[in-house]
Amino acid sequence: MTPTENPRIASADVDPLFINRWSPRSFSDAKLTGAEIASIFEGARWSPSSFNRQPWLFVYETDGPDRETFDSILMPGNQLWASKAPLIGFIFAETKTQEGRRPRTSQFDTGAAWMALALQARSLGIYTHGMAGIDYDSVHEKLGVSDEYYTAMCGFVAGRIGPREALPEDLRERESPNDRKPVSEIAHKGVMTTG
């Protein structure tokens, strides 16, 4: 199976964009254009948020002078493949306001912005891969983001898909879209009973 073949089958009518969004590890080093980068962040910009606070912050780099710093924040296992992607970024949620409030939905809203970014990227033929495997102890300092007001959520990369063969052998087997739980396990109509 090539990395772009997709064995997923939806159980109800859904836009193919959702089925075709998955997180590869093999990325081509082909650069993204300025217009493509602007477009994926524009998708995130229009995400819903409580009181329209828009608490998300995306800090990213491509091939600029800070790329090595960005790559160094990834855990070594992620550095092996993610450093080849043309765009790397880190996502933060504003979890404390300047007035000292701690909005309950900041991380939820930031997740919505990430999904919007991922879907907008996919609509352009670009893939994304979010990563929890980052150095949370250094990400704020290295990127100049306040740890008083912002919580680091994850890292991500974006680019065009590359060949499976470019990955280390242990990752090649995992390089295909995975399935999902059935809807019956994630959506329940009515009051749930315990016991």
mmCIF file of C-alpha atoms in Angstrom:
data_model
loop_
_atom_site.group_PDB
_atom_site.id
_atom_site.type_symbol
_atom_site.label_atom_id
_atom_site.label_comp_id
_atom_site.label_asym_id
_atom_site.label_seq_id
_atom_site.Cartn_x
_atom_site.Cartn_y
_atom_site.Cartn_z
ATOM 1 C CA MET A 1 0.000 0.000 0.000
ATOM 2 C CA THR A 2 1.392 3.444 -0.894
ATOM 3 C CA PRO A 3 1.195 6.143 1.793
ATOM 4 C CA THR A 4 -1.669 7.888 -0.004
ATOM 5 C CA GLU A 5 -3.944 4.848 -0.333
ATOM 6 C CA ASN A 6 -6.692 5.125 2.227
ATOM 7 C CA PRO A 7 -8.460 2.035 3.618
ATOM 8 C CA ARG A 8 -10.842 4.072 5.779
ATOM 9 C CA ILE A 9 -14.578 3.618 5.290
ATOM 10 C CA ALA A 10 -17.076 6.013 6.848
ATOM 11 C CA SER A 11 -20.140 4.590 8.600
ATOM 12 C CA ALA A 12 -22.275 7.614 7.681
ATOM 13 C CA ASP A 13 -22.235 10.386 5.116
ATOM 14 C CA VAL A 14 -19.286 12.693 5.800
ATOM 15 C CA ASP A 15 -17.153 15.036 3.723
ATOM 16 C CA PRO A 16 -14.160 13.122 2.286
ATOM 17 C CA LEU A 17 -11.881 15.783 3.761
ATOM 18 C CA PHE A 18 -12.350 14.151 7.175
ATOM 19 C CA ILE A 19 -11.545 10.649 5.913
ATOM 20 C CA ASN A 20 -8.536 11.844 3.925
ATOM 21 C CA ARG A 21 -6.981 13.724 6.832
ATOM 22 C CA TRP A 22 -4.363 11.579 8.534
ATOM 23 C CA SER A 23 -0.939 12.114 10.055
ATOM 24 C CA PRO A 24 1.936 10.723 8.005
ATOM 25 C CA ARG A 25 5.538 10.761 9.171
ATOM 26 C CA SER A 26 7.204 10.817 5.781
ATOM 27 C CA PHE A 27 7.316 14.336 4.409
ATOM 28 C CA SER A 28 8.765 15.680 1.195
ATOM 29 C CA ASP A 29 11.200 18.548 1.658
ATOM 30 C CA ALA A 30 9.345 20.534 -1.041
ATOM 31 C CA LYS A 31 8.759 24.034 0.319
ATOM 32 C CA LEU A 32 5.304 25.380 0.993
ATOM 33 C CA THR A 33 4.481 28.651 -0.706
ATOM 34 C CA GLY A 34 3.745 31.809 1.262
ATOM 35 C CA ALA A 35 0.147 31.638 0.012
ATOM 36 C CA GLU A 36 -0.230 28.044 1.254
ATOM 37 C CA ILE A 37 1.146 28.919 4.678
ATOM 38 C CA ALA A 38 -1.150 31.940 4.902
ATOM 39 C CA SER A 39 -4.095 29.756 3.914
ATOM 40 C CA ILE A 40 -3.586 27.097 6.597
ATOM 41 C CA PHE A 41 -3.337 29.719 9.338
ATOM 42 C CA GLU A 42 -6.361 31.509 7.895
ATOM 43 C CA GLY A 43 -8.294 28.275 8.434
ATOM 44 C CA ALA A 44 -7.278 28.296 12.097
ATOM 45 C CA ARG A 45 -8.152 31.981 12.396
ATOM 46 C CA TRP A 46 -11.842 31.363 11.687
ATOM 47 C CA SER A 47 -12.296 28.696 14.357
ATOM 48 C CA PRO A 48 -15.030 29.093 16.972
ATOM 49 C CA SER A 49 -14.082 30.063 20.511
ATOM 50 C CA SER A 50 -15.835 30.967 23.749
ATOM 51 C CA PHE A 51 -16.625 34.708 23.828
ATOM 52 C CA ASN A 52 -14.647 34.900 20.560
ATOM 53 C CA ARG A 53 -11.428 35.033 22.626
ATOM 54 C CA GLN A 54 -9.386 33.142 20.017
ATOM 55 C CA PRO A 55 -6.905 31.911 22.653
ATOM 56 C CA TRP A 56 -4.657 29.977 20.261
ATOM 57 C CA LEU A 57 -1.103 30.878 19.327
ATOM 58 C CA PHE A 58 0.835 29.131 16.559
ATOM 59 C CA VAL A 59 4.595 29.777 16.509
ATOM 60 C CA TYR A 60 6.248 28.317 13.410
ATOM 61 C CA GLU A 61 9.364 28.211 11.250
ATOM 62 C CA THR A 62 10.217 26.969 7.775
ATOM 63 C CA ASP A 63 13.812 27.168 6.576
ATOM 64 C CA GLY A 64 14.764 30.320 8.475
ATOM 65 C CA PRO A 65 17.564 30.872 10.990
ATOM 66 C CA ASP A 66 15.477 29.533 13.902
ATOM 67 C CA ARG A 67 14.739 26.134 12.327
ATOM 68 C CA GLU A 68 17.418 24.344 14.350
ATOM 69 C CA THR A 69 15.934 25.738 17.568
ATOM 70 C CA PHE A 70 12.461 24.537 16.593
ATOM 71 C CA ASP A 71 13.725 21.063 15.681
ATOM 72 C CA SER A 72 15.608 20.838 19.001
ATOM 73 C CA ILE A 73 12.330 21.052 20.947
ATOM 74 C CA LEU A 74 11.131 17.745 19.498
ATOM 75 C CA MET A 75 11.873 14.488 21.278
ATOM 76 C CA PRO A 76 14.609 12.505 19.462
ATOM 77 C CA GLY A 77 12.152 9.966 18.009
ATOM 78 C CA ASN A 78 10.173 12.760 16.369
ATOM 79 C CA GLN A 79 13.302 14.592 15.198
ATOM 80 C CA LEU A 80 14.165 11.581 13.019
ATOM 81 C CA TRP A 81 11.306 12.253 10.639
ATOM 82 C CA ALA A 82 9.727 15.622 11.503
ATOM 83 C CA SER A 83 12.878 17.634 10.806
ATOM 84 C CA LYS A 84 12.405 16.842 7.099
ATOM 85 C CA ALA A 85 9.016 18.604 6.899
ATOM 86 C CA PRO A 86 9.137 22.092 5.380
ATOM 87 C CA LEU A 87 7.129 23.704 8.209
ATOM 88 C CA ILE A 88 7.370 23.060 11.932
ATOM 89 C CA GLY A 89 5.316 24.773 14.605
ATOM 90 C CA PHE A 90 4.189 24.695 18.203
ATOM 91 C CA ILE A 91 0.696 25.354 19.474
ATOM 92 C CA PHE A 92 -0.059 27.260 22.665
ATOM 93 C CA ALA A 93 -3.331 28.014 24.449
ATOM 94 C CA GLU A 94 -3.783 31.249 26.391
ATOM 95 C CA THR A 95 -4.843 29.765 29.729
ATOM 96 C CA LYS A 96 -4.491 32.932 31.814
ATOM 97 C CA THR A 97 -5.578 36.374 30.692
ATOM 98 C CA GLN A 98 -3.812 39.644 31.429
ATOM 99 C CA GLU A 99 -6.593 40.270 33.983
ATOM 100 C CA GLY A 100 -5.753 37.011 35.766
ATOM 101 C CA ARG A 101 -8.789 34.997 34.607
ATOM 102 C CA ARG A 102 -8.346 31.335 33.648
ATOM 103 C CA PRO A 103 -10.897 30.586 30.897
ATOM 104 C CA ARG A 104 -12.109 26.989 31.055
ATOM 105 C CA THR A 105 -12.379 26.474 27.293
ATOM 106 C CA SER A 106 -9.006 27.813 26.110
ATOM 107 C CA GLN A 107 -7.491 24.412 25.428
ATOM 108 C CA PHE A 108 -10.729 23.135 23.890
ATOM 109 C CA ASP A 109 -10.899 26.160 21.591
ATOM 110 C CA THR A 110 -7.226 25.792 20.662
ATOM 111 C CA GLY A 111 -7.905 22.180 19.681
ATOM 112 C CA ALA A 112 -10.666 23.406 17.376
ATOM 113 C CA ALA A 113 -8.210 25.806 15.742
ATOM 114 C CA TRP A 114 -5.710 23.000 15.246
ATOM 115 C CA MET A 115 -8.355 20.850 13.548
ATOM 116 C CA ALA A 116 -9.339 23.747 11.301
ATOM 117 C CA LEU A 117 -5.696 24.223 10.348
ATOM 118 C CA ALA A 118 -5.291 20.503 9.618
ATOM 119 C CA LEU A 119 -8.422 20.369 7.448
ATOM 120 C CA GLN A 120 -7.521 23.538 5.553
ATOM 121 C CA ALA A 121 -4.061 22.116 4.919
ATOM 122 C CA ARG A 122 -5.567 18.871 3.631
ATOM 123 C CA SER A 123 -7.856 20.795 1.271
ATOM 124 C CA LEU A 124 -4.652 22.163 -0.315
ATOM 125 C CA GLY A 125 -3.010 18.752 -0.650
ATOM 126 C CA ILE A 126 -0.867 19.360 2.439
ATOM 127 C CA TYR A 127 -0.571 16.928 5.337
ATOM 128 C CA THR A 128 -0.067 17.760 9.009
ATOM 129 C CA HIS A 129 1.101 15.733 11.990
ATOM 130 C CA GLY A 130 0.624 16.876 15.581
ATOM 131 C CA MET A 131 3.127 15.701 18.201
ATOM 132 C CA ALA A 132 2.913 15.481 21.978
ATOM 133 C CA GLY A 133 6.546 14.332 22.002
ATOM 134 C CA ILE A 134 8.148 17.699 22.675
ATOM 135 C CA ASP A 135 10.323 19.159 25.418
ATOM 136 C CA TYR A 136 7.690 20.936 27.502
ATOM 137 C CA ASP A 137 10.389 22.155 29.911
ATOM 138 C CA SER A 138 12.143 24.241 27.256
ATOM 139 C CA VAL A 139 9.531 25.137 24.645
ATOM 140 C CA HIS A 140 8.454 28.427 26.270
ATOM 141 C CA GLU A 141 11.969 29.711 26.825
ATOM 142 C CA LYS A 142 13.283 28.636 23.421
ATOM 143 C CA LEU A 143 10.371 30.214 21.551
ATOM 144 C CA GLY A 144 9.945 33.315 23.725
ATOM 145 C CA VAL A 145 6.358 32.494 24.742
ATOM 146 C CA SER A 146 5.202 33.404 28.253
ATOM 147 C CA ASP A 147 4.657 30.379 30.467
ATOM 148 C CA GLU A 148 2.547 32.525 32.791
ATOM 149 C CA TYR A 149 -0.169 33.156 30.211
ATOM 150 C CA TYR A 150 0.264 30.323 27.703
ATOM 151 C CA THR A 151 0.226 26.531 28.010
ATOM 152 C CA ALA A 152 2.186 24.555 25.419
ATOM 153 C CA MET A 153 -0.151 22.029 23.817
ATOM 154 C CA CYS A 154 1.923 20.241 21.174
ATOM 155 C CA GLY A 155 4.198 20.545 18.181
ATOM 156 C CA PHE A 156 3.229 19.954 14.554
ATOM 157 C CA VAL A 157 4.677 19.746 11.083
ATOM 158 C CA ALA A 158 3.129 20.394 7.688
ATOM 159 C CA GLY A 159 4.126 19.557 4.141
ATOM 160 C CA ARG A 160 3.560 17.269 1.215
ATOM 161 C CA ILE A 161 3.692 13.555 1.792
ATOM 162 C CA GLY A 162 6.961 11.751 1.126
ATOM 163 C CA PRO A 163 7.785 8.140 0.309
ATOM 164 C CA ARG A 164 7.299 5.532 3.005
ATOM 165 C CA GLU A 165 10.766 4.176 2.181
ATOM 166 C CA ALA A 166 12.349 7.392 3.491
ATOM 167 C CA LEU A 167 11.352 6.439 7.049
ATOM 168 C CA PRO A 168 13.336 4.249 9.437
ATOM 169 C CA GLU A 169 12.219 0.648 9.028
ATOM 170 C CA ASP A 170 10.309 0.506 12.333
ATOM 171 C CA LEU A 171 8.084 3.426 11.249
ATOM 172 C CA ARG A 172 7.291 2.206 7.733
ATOM 173 C CA GLU A 173 4.688 -0.305 8.921
ATOM 174 C CA ARG A 174 2.760 2.447 10.716
ATOM 175 C CA GLU A 175 2.721 4.764 7.697
ATOM 176 C CA SER A 176 -0.897 4.491 6.613
ATOM 177 C CA PRO A 177 -4.247 5.940 7.706
ATOM 178 C CA ASN A 178 -5.591 4.251 10.826
ATOM 179 C CA ASP A 179 -9.192 3.421 11.657
ATOM 180 C CA ARG A 180 -11.429 4.973 14.291
ATOM 181 C CA LYS A 181 -13.677 3.740 17.094
ATOM 182 C CA PRO A 182 -17.273 3.148 16.017
ATOM 183 C CA VAL A 183 -19.652 6.065 16.545
ATOM 184 C CA SER A 184 -21.501 3.995 19.169
ATOM 185 C CA GLU A 185 -18.444 4.312 21.428
ATOM 186 C CA ILE A 186 -18.131 8.098 21.146
ATOM 187 C CA ALA A 187 -21.722 9.368 20.868
ATOM 188 C CA HIS A 188 -24.547 8.394 23.235
ATOM 189 C CA LYS A 189 -28.158 9.508 22.940
ATOM 190 C CA GLY A 190 -29.866 10.191 26.247
ATOM 191 C CA VAL A 191 -28.700 9.777 29.831
ATOM 192 C CA MET A 192 -25.881 7.314 30.266
ATOM 193 C CA THR A 193 -26.341 4.660 32.910
ATOM 194 C CA THR A 194 -23.481 3.440 35.078
ATOM 195 C CA GLY A 195 -22.817 -0.013 36.380
#
